[in-house]
CSV table of C-alpha atoms in Angstrom, one decimal:
chain,number,residue,atom,x,y,z
A,132,UNK,CA,1.9,1.8,21.8
A,133,UNK,CA,-1.8,3.7,23.3
A,134,UNK,CA,-1.0,6.0,19.2
A,135,UNK,CA,-0.6,2.7,17.5
A,136,UNK,CA,-3.7,1.0,18.5
A,137,UNK,CA,-5.8,4.2,18.1
A,138,UNK,CA,-4.5,4.7,14.7
A,139,UNK,CA,-4.9,1.2,13.6
A,140,UNK,CA,-8.6,0.9,14.6
A,141,UNK,CA,-8.6,4.2,12.6
A,142,UNK,CA,-7.2,2.6,9.9
A,143,UNK,CA,-9.5,-0.3,9.9
A,144,UNK,CA,-12.8,1.9,10.4
A,145,UNK,CA,-12.1,4.3,7.5
A,146,UNK,CA,-11.3,1.0,5.3
A,147,UNK,CA,-15.3,-0.6,6.0
A,148,UNK,CA,-16.7,2.8,6.3
A,149,UNK,CA,-15.4,3.9,2.7
A,150,UNK,CA,-16.2,0.5,0.8
A,151,UNK,CA,-20.0,2.1,-0.3
A,152,UNK,CA,-19.5,2.7,-3.8
A,153,UNK,CA,-16.2,0.9,-4.4
A,154,UNK,CA,-14.9,-1.7,-6.3
A,155,UNK,CA,-11.6,-2.8,-5.5
A,156,UNK,CA,-11.1,-6.0,-3.5
A,157,UNK,CA,-8.2,-6.1,-0.9
A,158,UNK,CA,-5.9,-8.0,1.2
A,159,UNK,CA,-7.5,-8.1,4.2
A,160,UNK,CA,-4.9,-9.5,7.1
A,161,UNK,CA,-3.4,-8.4,11.0
A,162,UNK,CA,0.0,-10.0,11.8
A,163,UNK,CA,0.5,-10.9,7.8
A,164,UNK,CA,3.7,-11.1,6.3
A,165,UNK,CA,2.8,-13.3,3.1
A,166,UNK,CA,-0.2,-13.4,1.4
A,167,UNK,CA,-1.5,-16.9,0.1
A,168,UNK,CA,-4.6,-18.3,-0.9
A,169,UNK,CA,-6.4,-18.4,2.7
A,170,UNK,CA,-5.6,-14.6,3.3
A,171,UNK,CA,-8.6,-13.0,3.7
A,172,UNK,CA,-10.0,-10.3,1.5
A,173,UNK,CA,-11.9,-7.3,1.7
A,174,UNK,CA,-14.4,-6.2,-1.6
A,175,UNK,CA,-15.9,-2.6,-2.5
A,176,UNK,CA,-12.5,-0.9,-1.7
A,177,UNK,CA,-11.1,2.6,-2.4
A,178,UNK,CA,-7.6,1.7,-2.2
A,179,UNK,CA,-5.6,-1.1,-0.4
A,180,UNK,CA,-3.2,-0.5,2.0
A,181,UNK,CA,0.2,-2.4,3.4
A,182,UNK,CA,1.3,-1.2,6.3
A,183,UNK,CA,4.2,-2.5,7.9
A,184,UNK,CA,5.2,-1.6,11.8
A,185,UNK,CA,8.8,-1.8,13.3
A,186,UNK,CA,7.4,-1.2,16.9
A,187,UNK,CA,7.2,-2.7,19.3
A,188,UNK,CA,8.1,-5.7,16.9
A,189,UNK,CA,7.6,-6.1,13.0
A,190,UNK,CA,4.2,-5.9,11.8
A,191,UNK,CA,2.4,-6.0,8.3
A,192,UNK,CA,-1.2,-5.6,7.9
A,193,UNK,CA,-3.0,-5.4,5.0
A,194,UNK,CA,-6.4,-3.8,4.0
A,195,UNK,CA,-8.9,-1.2,2.6
A,196,UNK,CA,-8.3,2.6,2.7
A,197,UNK,CA,-10.4,5.5,1.4
A,198,UNK,CA,-7.5,7.5,0.1
A,199,UNK,CA,-4.1,7.5,-1.1
A,200,UNK,CA,-3.1,10.7,-0.2
A,201,UNK,CA,-5.1,10.8,3.3
A,202,UNK,CA,-2.8,8.4,4.5
A,203,UNK,CA,-0.7,9.0,7.6
A,204,UNK,CA,2.7,9.8,8.2
A,205,UNK,CA,3.7,7.5,11.2
A,206,UNK,CA,7.2,7.8,12.7
A,207,UNK,CA,7.3,3.6,13.2
A,208,UNK,CA,5.4,2.6,10.4
A,209,UNK,CA,5.5,2.5,6.5
A,210,UNK,CA,2.4,2.5,4.1
A,211,UNK,CA,2.2,1.5,1.1
A,212,UNK,CA,-0.9,2.2,-1.2
A,213,UNK,CA,-2.3,1.0,-4.6
A,214,UNK,CA,-5.5,1.2,-7.1
A,215,UNK,CA,-5.8,-2.2,-8.5
A,216,UNK,CA,-7.1,-5.4,-7.6
A,217,UNK,CA,-5.4,-7.8,-4.6
A,218,UNK,CA,-2.1,-5.4,-5.2
A,219,UNK,CA,-1.2,-5.0,-1.5
A,220,UNK,CA,0.3,-8.1,-1.7
A,221,UNK,CA,3.3,-7.4,-3.1
A,222,UNK,CA,6.5,-5.7,-0.8
A,223,UNK,CA,6.6,-2.1,-2.3
A,224,UNK,CA,3.9,-1.0,-4.8
A,225,UNK,CA,4.3,2.2,-5.3
A,226,UNK,CA,8.2,2.1,-5.4
A,227,UNK,CA,8.2,-0.8,-7.9
A,228,UNK,CA,6.5,1.7,-10.0
A,229,UNK,CA,8.7,4.8,-9.6
A,230,UNK,CA,12.0,2.6,-10.3
A,231,UNK,CA,10.3,1.8,-13.7
A,232,UNK,CA,9.4,4.8,-14.9
A,233,UNK,CA,12.9,6.1,-13.8
A,234,UNK,CA,14.6,3.4,-16.0
A,235,UNK,CA,12.5,4.4,-18.8
A,236,UNK,CA,13.1,8.3,-18.5
A,237,UNK,CA,16.9,7.3,-17.8
A,238,UNK,CA,17.1,5.4,-21.0
A,239,UNK,CA,15.1,7.9,-23.0
A,240,UNK,CA,17.6,10.9,-21.6
A,241,UNK,CA,20.6,8.8,-22.7
A,242,UNK,CA,18.8,8.3,-26.1
A,243,UNK,CA,18.5,11.4,-26.7
A,244,UNK,CA,21.9,12.7,-25.2
A,245,UNK,CA,23.8,10.3,-27.7
A,246,UNK,CA,22.5,11.8,-30.5
A,247,UNK,CA,24.9,15.0,-29.2
A,248,UNK,CA,27.7,12.8,-28.7
C-alpha cells in the first residue's frame, strides 16, 4: 500500500512540475469513475492520463503526466495516456484507436486478397 501511495504522489508531482510550456487541458480528479461538468481540470499539461487502480479497492484517477512513454508498469494499475484536450475521460483511449486502426488494416488486406480469389 505504501508503494501505491508513493507512486500516486510521484504521478501528481510530475504532473505539476511538467506543466510549463505545454498546452493540453486534462481532467484532474481522484476517485472519479465518471466525469461531468463539475470535474476539475488542469491546464498546460504535456499529456493526459487515466489511471485505474484495482487494489485495495477500485479507484480511478485522472491527471496530467509528462510523457506517455514514461508511464510505469504497476501490477495493480492500468494507465491510459492521450494527447488531446480532455481526452482522459474515456475508458480506454489507446485501445479505441488501436481497434479502429486494426479494423481498417484488416479491411484493406481483405480487399486486396479478394482480387486474387
